[in-house]
Short mmCIF file of C-alpha atoms in Angstrom, two decimals:
data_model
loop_
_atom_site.label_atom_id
_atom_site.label_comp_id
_atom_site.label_asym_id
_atom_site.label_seq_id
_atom_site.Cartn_x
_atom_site.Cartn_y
_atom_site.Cartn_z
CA UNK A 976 78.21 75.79 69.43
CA UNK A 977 80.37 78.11 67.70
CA UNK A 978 78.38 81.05 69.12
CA UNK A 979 78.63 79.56 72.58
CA UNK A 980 82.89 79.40 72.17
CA UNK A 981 82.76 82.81 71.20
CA UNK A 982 80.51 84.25 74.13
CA UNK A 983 83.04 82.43 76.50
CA UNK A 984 85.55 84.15 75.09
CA UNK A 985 84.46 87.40 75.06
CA UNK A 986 83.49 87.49 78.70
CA UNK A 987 87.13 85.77 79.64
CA UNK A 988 88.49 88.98 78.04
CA UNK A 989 90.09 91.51 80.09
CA UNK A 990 88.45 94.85 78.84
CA UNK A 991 86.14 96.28 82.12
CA UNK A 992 87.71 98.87 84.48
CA UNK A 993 88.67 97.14 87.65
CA UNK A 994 86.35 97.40 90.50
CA UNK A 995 87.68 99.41 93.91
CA UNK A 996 87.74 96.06 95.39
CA UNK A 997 90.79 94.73 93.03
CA UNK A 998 92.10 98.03 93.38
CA UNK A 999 92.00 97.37 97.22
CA UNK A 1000 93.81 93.96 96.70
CA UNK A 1001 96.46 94.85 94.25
CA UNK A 1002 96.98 97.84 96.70
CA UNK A 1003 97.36 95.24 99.63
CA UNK A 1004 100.17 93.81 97.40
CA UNK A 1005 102.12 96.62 97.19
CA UNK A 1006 101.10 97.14 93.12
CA UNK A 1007 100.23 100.70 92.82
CA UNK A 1008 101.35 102.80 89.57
CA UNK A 1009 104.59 104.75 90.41
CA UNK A 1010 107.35 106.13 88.60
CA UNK A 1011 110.43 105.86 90.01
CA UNK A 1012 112.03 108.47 87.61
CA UNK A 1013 109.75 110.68 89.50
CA UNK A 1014 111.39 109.93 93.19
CA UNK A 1015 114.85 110.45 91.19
CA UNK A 1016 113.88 113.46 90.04
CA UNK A 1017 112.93 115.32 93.34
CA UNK A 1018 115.45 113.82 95.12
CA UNK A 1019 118.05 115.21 92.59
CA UNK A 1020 116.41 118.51 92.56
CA UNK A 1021 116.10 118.71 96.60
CA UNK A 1022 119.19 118.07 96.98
CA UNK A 1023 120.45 120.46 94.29
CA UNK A 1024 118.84 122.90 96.02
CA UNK A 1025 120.07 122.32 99.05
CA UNK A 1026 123.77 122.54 97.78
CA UNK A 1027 122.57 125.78 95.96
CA UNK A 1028 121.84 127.33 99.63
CA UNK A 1029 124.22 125.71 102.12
CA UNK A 1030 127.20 125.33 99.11
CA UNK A 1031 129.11 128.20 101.35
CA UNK A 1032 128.74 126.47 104.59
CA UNK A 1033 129.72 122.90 103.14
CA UNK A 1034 132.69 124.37 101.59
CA UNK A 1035 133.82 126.09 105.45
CA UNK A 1036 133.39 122.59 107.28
CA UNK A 1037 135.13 120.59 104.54
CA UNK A 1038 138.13 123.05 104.89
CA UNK A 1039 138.09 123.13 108.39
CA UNK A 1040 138.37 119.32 108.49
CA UNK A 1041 141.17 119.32 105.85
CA UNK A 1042 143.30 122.49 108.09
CA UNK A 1043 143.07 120.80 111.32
CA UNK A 1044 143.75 117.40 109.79
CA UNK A 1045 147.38 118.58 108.19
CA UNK A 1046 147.90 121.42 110.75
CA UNK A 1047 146.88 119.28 114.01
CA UNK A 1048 146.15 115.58 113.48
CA UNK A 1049 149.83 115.33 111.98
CA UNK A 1050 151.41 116.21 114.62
CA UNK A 1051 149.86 113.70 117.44
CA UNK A 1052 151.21 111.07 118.62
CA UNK A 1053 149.72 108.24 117.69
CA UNK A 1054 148.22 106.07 120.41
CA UNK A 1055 144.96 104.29 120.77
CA UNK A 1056 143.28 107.41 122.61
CA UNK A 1057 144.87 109.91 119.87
CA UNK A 1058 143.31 107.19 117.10
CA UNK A 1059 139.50 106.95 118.55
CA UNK A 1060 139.92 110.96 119.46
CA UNK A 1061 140.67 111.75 115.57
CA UNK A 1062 137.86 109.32 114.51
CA UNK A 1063 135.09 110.39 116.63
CA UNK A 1064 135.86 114.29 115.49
CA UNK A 1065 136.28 113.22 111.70
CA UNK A 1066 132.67 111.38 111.74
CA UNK A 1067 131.37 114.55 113.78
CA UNK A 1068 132.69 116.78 111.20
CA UNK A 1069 131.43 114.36 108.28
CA UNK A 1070 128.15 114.44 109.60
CA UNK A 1071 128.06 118.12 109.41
CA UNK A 1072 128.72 118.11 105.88
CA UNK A 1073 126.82 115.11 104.62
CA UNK A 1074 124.04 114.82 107.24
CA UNK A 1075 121.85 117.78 105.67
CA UNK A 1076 122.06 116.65 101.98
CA UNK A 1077 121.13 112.68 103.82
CA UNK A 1078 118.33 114.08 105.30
CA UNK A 1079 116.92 116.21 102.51
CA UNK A 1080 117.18 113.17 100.45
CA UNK A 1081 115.27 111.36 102.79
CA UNK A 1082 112.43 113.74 102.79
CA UNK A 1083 112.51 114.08 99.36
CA UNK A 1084 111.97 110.14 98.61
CA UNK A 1085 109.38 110.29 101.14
CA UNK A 1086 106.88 113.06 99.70
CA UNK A 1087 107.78 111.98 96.39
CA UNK A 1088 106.34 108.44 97.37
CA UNK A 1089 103.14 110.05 99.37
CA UNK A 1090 102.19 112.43 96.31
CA UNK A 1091 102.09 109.39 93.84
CA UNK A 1092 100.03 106.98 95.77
CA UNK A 1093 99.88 107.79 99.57
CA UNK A 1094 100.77 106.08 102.62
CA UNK A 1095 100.93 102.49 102.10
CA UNK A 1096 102.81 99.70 104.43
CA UNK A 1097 102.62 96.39 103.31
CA UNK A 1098 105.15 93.71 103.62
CA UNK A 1099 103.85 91.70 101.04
CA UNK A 1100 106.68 92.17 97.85
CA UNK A 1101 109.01 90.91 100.53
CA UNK A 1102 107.27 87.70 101.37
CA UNK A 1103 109.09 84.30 99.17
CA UNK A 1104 107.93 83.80 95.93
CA UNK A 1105 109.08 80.78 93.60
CA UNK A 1106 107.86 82.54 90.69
CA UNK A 1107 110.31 85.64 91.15
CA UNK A 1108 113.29 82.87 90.73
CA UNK A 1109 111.46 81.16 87.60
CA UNK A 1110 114.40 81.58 84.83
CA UNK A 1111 111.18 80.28 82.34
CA UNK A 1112 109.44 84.12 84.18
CA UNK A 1113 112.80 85.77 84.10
CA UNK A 1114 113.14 85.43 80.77
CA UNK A 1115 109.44 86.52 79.83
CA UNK A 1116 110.08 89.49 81.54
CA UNK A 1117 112.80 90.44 80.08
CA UNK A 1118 112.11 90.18 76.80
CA UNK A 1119 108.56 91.48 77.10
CA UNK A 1120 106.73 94.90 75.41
CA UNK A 1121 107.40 96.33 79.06
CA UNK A 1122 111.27 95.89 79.08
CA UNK A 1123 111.59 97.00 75.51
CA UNK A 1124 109.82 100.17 76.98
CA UNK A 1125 111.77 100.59 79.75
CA UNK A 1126 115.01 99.84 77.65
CA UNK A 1127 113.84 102.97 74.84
CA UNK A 1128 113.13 105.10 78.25
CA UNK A 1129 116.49 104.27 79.76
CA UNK A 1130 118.60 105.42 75.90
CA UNK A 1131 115.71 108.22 76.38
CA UNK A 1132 116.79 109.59 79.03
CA UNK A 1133 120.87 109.49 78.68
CA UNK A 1134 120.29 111.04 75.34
CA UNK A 1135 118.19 114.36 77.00
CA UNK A 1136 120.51 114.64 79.76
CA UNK A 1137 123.61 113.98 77.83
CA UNK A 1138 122.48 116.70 75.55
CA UNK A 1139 121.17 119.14 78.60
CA UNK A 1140 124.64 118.55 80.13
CA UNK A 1141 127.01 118.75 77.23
CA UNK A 1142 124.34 122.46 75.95
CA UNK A 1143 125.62 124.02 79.86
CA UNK A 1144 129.34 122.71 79.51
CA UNK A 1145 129.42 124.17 75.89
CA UNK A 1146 127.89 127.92 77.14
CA UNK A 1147 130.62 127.99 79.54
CA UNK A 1148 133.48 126.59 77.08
CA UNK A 1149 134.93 130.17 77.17
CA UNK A 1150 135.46 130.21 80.85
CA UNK A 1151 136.75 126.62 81.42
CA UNK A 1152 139.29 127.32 79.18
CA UNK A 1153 140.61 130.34 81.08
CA UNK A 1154 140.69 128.59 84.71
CA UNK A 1155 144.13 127.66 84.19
CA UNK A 1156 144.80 131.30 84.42
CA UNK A 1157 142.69 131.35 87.98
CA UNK A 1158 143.96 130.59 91.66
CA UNK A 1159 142.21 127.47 93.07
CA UNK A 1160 139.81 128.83 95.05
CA UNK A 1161 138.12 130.44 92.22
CA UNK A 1162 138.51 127.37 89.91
CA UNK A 1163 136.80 125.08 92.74
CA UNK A 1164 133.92 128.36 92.75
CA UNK A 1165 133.57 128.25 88.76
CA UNK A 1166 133.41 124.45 88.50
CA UNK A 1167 131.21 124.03 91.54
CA UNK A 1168 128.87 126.74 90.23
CA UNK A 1169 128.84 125.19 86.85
CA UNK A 1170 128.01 121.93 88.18
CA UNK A 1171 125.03 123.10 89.89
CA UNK A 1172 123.49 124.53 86.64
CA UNK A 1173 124.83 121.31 85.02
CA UNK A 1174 122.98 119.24 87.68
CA UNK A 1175 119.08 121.68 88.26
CA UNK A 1176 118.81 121.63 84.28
CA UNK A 1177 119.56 117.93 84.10
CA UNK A 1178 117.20 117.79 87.09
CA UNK A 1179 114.11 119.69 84.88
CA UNK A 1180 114.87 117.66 82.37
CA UNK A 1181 114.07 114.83 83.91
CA UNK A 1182 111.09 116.15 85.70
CA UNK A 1183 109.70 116.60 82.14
CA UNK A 1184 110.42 112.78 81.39
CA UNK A 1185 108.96 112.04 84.98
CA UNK A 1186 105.85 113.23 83.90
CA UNK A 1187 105.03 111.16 81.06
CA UNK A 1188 106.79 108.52 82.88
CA UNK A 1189 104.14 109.00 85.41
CA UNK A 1190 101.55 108.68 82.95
CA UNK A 1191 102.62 106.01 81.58
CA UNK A 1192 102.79 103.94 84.41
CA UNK A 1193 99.23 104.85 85.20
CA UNK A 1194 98.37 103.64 81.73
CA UNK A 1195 100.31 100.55 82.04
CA UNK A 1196 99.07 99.79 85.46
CA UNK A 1197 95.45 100.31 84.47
CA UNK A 1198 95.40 98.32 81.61
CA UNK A 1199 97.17 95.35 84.08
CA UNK A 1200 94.25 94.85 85.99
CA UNK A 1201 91.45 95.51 83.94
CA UNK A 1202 88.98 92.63 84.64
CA UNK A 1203 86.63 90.41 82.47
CA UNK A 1204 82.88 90.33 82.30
CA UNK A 1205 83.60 86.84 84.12
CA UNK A 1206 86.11 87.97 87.06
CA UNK A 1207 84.02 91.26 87.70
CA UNK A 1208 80.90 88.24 88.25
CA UNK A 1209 83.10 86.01 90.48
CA UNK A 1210 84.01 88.59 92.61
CA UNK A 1211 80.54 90.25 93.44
CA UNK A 1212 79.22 86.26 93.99
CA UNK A 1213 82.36 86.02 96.64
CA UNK A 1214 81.19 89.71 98.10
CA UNK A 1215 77.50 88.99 97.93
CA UNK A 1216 78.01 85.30 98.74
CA UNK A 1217 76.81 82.68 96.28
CA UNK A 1218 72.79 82.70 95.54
CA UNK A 1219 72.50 79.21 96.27
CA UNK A 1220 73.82 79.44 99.83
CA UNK A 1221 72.22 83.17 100.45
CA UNK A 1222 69.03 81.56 99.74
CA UNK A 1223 69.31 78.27 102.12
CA UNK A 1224 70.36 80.85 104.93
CA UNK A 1225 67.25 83.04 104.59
CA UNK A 1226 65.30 80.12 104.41
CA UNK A 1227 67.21 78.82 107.52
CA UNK A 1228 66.55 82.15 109.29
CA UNK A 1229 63.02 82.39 107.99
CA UNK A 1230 62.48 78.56 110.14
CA UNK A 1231 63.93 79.85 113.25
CA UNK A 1232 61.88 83.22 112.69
CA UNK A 1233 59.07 80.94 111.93
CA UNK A 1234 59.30 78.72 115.00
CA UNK A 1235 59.97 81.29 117.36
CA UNK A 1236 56.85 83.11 116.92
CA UNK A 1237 54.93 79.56 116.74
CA UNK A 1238 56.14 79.39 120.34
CA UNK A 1239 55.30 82.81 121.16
CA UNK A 1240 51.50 82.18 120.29
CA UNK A 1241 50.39 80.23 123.34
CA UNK A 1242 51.52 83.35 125.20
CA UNK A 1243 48.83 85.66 123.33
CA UNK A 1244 45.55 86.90 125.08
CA UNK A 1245 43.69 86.78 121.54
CA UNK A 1246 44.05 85.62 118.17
CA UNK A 1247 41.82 87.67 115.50
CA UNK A 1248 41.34 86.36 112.40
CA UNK A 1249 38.85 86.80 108.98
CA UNK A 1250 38.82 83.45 109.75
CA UNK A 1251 40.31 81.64 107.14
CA UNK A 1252 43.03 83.48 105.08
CA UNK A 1253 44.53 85.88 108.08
CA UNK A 1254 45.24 85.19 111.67
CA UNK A 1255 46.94 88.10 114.42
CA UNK A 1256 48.37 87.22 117.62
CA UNK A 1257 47.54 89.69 120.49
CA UNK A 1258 49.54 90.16 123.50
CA UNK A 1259 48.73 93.24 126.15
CA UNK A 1260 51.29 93.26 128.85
CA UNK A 1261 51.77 97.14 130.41
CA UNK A 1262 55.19 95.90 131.38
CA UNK A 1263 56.77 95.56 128.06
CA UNK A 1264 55.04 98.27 125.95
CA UNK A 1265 52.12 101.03 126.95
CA UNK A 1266 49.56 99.55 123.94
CA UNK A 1267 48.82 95.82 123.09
CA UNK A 1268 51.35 94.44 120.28
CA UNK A 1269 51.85 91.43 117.97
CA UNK A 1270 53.18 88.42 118.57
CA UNK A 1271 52.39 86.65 115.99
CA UNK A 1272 50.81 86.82 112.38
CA UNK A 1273 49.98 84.93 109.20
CA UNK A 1274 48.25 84.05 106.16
CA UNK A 1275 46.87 80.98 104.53
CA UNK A 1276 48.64 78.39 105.78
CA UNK A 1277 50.76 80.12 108.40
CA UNK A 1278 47.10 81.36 110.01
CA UNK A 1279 46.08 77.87 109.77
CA UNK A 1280 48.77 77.05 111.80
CA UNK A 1281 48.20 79.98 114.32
CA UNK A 1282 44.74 79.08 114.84
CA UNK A 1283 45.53 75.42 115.33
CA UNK A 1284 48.38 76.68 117.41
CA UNK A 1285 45.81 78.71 119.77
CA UNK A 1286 43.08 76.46 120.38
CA UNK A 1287 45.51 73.58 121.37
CA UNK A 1288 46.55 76.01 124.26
CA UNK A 1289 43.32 77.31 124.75
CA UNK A 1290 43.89 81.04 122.95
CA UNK A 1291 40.56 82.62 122.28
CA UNK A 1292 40.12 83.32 119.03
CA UNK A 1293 38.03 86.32 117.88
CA UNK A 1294 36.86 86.35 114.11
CA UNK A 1295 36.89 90.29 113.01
CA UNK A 1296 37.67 90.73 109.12
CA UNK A 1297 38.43 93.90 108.97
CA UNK A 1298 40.73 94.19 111.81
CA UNK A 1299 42.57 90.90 110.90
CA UNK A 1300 43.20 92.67 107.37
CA UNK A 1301 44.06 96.00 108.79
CA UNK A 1302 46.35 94.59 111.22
CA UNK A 1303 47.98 92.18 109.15
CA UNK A 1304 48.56 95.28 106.83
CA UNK A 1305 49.96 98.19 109.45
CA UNK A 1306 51.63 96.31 111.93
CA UNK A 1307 54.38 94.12 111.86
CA UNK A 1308 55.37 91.31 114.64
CA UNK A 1309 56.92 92.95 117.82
CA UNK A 1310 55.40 96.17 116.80
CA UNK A 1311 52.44 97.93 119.02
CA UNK A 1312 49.49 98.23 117.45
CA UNK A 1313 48.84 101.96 115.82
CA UNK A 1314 46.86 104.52 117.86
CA UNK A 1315 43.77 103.89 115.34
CA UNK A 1316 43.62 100.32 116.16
CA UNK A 1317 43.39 101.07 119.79
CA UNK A 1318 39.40 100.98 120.36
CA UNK A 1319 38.43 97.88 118.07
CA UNK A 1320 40.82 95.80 119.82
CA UNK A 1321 40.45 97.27 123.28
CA UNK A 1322 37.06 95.62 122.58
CA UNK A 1323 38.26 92.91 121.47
CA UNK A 1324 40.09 92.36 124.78
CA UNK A 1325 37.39 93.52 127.09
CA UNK A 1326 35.43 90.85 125.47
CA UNK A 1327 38.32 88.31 125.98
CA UNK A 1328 38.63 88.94 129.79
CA UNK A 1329 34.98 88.41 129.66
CA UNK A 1330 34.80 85.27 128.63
CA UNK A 1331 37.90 83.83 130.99
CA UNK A 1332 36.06 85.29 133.92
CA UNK A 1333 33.01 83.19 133.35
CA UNK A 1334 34.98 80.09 133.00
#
C-alpha cells in the first residue's frame, strides 16, 4: 500500500521537460520567459544614442522655440486666432524635438520584444480573472521565493547603477567644479555631455544585469511548467484520444467497412476460394479499371460469409487454392489484380462466362 502512495506521488511530481504542446498553450496565454530589464535596457541605450547623434539638432529647435516664444509670441495680441495659432506651432515644434526620441523608443521596445520570444498577439492576460483580485493570491505572491528575487534584483540594480553613475560624476568632479567660471552655453554643453556618459554606462550596466536577468527568467519559466509523468500521460490520451473510444471507432469503421463490401459481393463475376479458409471477390468491368480487381475478400469466417453471400445471389464460385492464397496475399480490396495474376484468373473468367452462357 505504502509502495502504491509513493508511486502516485512520484508520477504527480513535476520533474519532465514540458512537451511543445504545453509550450504551445502557455504561449497562447501570453506566458513566455522575458525580461523586462532587457526592453529597459535597449530602449535606454537607443535612445541614448539617438541623443548622442541628433543632441545638436535638438538643442537648435528647442532654442528656436524659446527665441520666437519671448521675441514674437509676447508681443501678439491675444485673441482666440493668436491662441490656437501659438498652440498649433508650439506642438509642431514639440514634435520636432520629441517625436524622434518617441519613435526610436518605440522601435526599440519592439525588437527588444521580437528577439526574446517573437511575434506573439494574444489577448488573453487581458481577459477577467477573479484570481488576479484574490487578496488570499495577492498575498502569496508577494511574499513568495519569486518576489524576494525580484526585490534582491531591484536593490541589485540601484546599487550598480548608483555606483556606475556616482564613478562618471566623480571623474569629472574637477570640471563641475569650474563651470561656475563658464558662460551658459558651455555649462548646458559640459553637463549635457556628462549626462550622456552618465546615462550609455548606466545603460551597459544594465545590459550586463539584462543578461542574467534573461537567464534567469528562462530558468524560472522552465522550471514553471515542467510536467509530471501523469500530466505528460493525460495530455497524449487527449491528443491521441482515449484507447477505449479509439478502439470502439475502429471497430465502428471496421462494421461499415465490413458491410459495405458484404454488399459489394453480389456485384462480383466470381468468387475463388481454397474453399474453406479463403474466399476473393472478382469483379472485371473495362469501365472502371483496364484489369479485373477485388471487391471483396476474407478468411475463416468472413469467407464463410462471402461464399454464403455469393450463392444466395447466384455468384459462381470457383475453388483454386493457390490463387485464393496468392490473391488474398498481393492484393488488397479495390486494388487490380497484379500483372502475374492476369492468366490464372483470365481463366478463371473465361470459364465463368462459360457456364452463364449455357444456362
Amino acid at each position: 500500500m505504502q509502495l502504491k502512495l509513493d508511486l502516485q506521488y512520484f508520477a504527480g511530481e513535476k520533474t519532465e521537460k514540458a512537451t511543445p504542446k504545453r509550450r504551445n498553450d502557455e504561449r497562447k496565454k501570453g506566458r513566455v520567459a522575458k525580461s523586462q530589464d532587457v526592453n529597459t535596457a535597449f530602449l535606454l541605450l537607443f535612445v541614448f544614442i539617438l541623443m548622442a547623434v541628433f543632441a545638436g539638432l535638438m538643442k537648435d529647435n528647442m532654442l528656436a522655440l524659446f527665441q520666437h516664444t519671448f521675441t514674437e509670441y509676447l508681443n501678439w495680441e491675444l485673441t482666440e486666432t493668436s491662441v490656437f495659432q501659438i498652440f498649433t506651432e508650439s506642438i509642431i515644434q514639440f514634435a520636432k524635438i520629441v517625436g524622434p526620441v518617441m519613435l526610436i523608443a518605440i522601435i526599440a521596445g519592439v525588437a527588444s520584444n521580437l528577439m526574446q520570444i517573437g511575434f506573439l498577439f494574444t489577448t488573453e492576460p487581458l481577459k477577467f480573472d477573479l484570481k488576479k483580485i484574490d487578496p488570499i493570491q495577492g498575498a502569496k505572491r508577494i511574499f513568495s521565493i519569486r518576489a524576494l528575487v525580484e526585490l534582491l534584483k531591484s536593490l541589485l540594480k540601484i546599487v550598480i547603477i548608483g555606483t556606475v553613475t556616482f564613478f562618471v560624476i566623480w571623474m569629472y568632479k574637477d570640471e563641475m567644479m569650474m563651470v561656475a567660471f563658464k558662460n551658459v552655453e558651455s555649462a548646458l554643453s559640459f553637463f549635457g555631455r556628462v549626462t550622456l556618459i552618465m546615462g550609455i554606462a548606466a545603460t551597459i550596466a544594465l545590459l550586463i544585469l539584462a543578461v542574467f536577468d534573461y537567464a534567469y527568467q528562462r530558468f524560472d519559466f522552465e522550471k514553471n511548467i515542467r510536467m509530471s509523468k501523469q500530466d505528460i500521460r493525460d495530455e497524449y490520451k487527449n491528443i491521441e484520444g482515449d484507447p477505449l473510444i479509439k478502439s470502439k471507432i475502429k471497430e465502428k469503421q471496421r462494421q461499415i467497412a465490413m458491410r459495405r463490401m458484404m454488399s459489394e459481393i453480389p456485384n462480383a463475376d466470381v468468387v475463388i476460394t481454397n474453399p474453406t479458409h479463403f474466399a476473393i471477390a472478382i469483379k472485371y468491368d473495362e469501365n472502371k479499371a483496364s484489369a479485373p480487381y477485388v471487391i471483396a475478400k476474407g478468411v475463416d469466417h468472413i469467407a464463410f460469409k462471402i461464399k454464403e453471400i455469393a450463392k444466395a445471389n447466384h455468384v459462381v464460385t470457383v475453388e483454386n487454392r493457390p490463387l485464393a492464397r496468392s490473391l488474398y496475399a498481393s492484393v488488397e480490396i479495390g486494388e487490380a489484380i497484379p500483372e502475374e495474376f492476369y492468366q490464372a484468373v483470365a481463366e478463371v473468367l473465361a470459364y465463368v462466362y462459360r457456364m452463364e452462357k449455357k444456362l
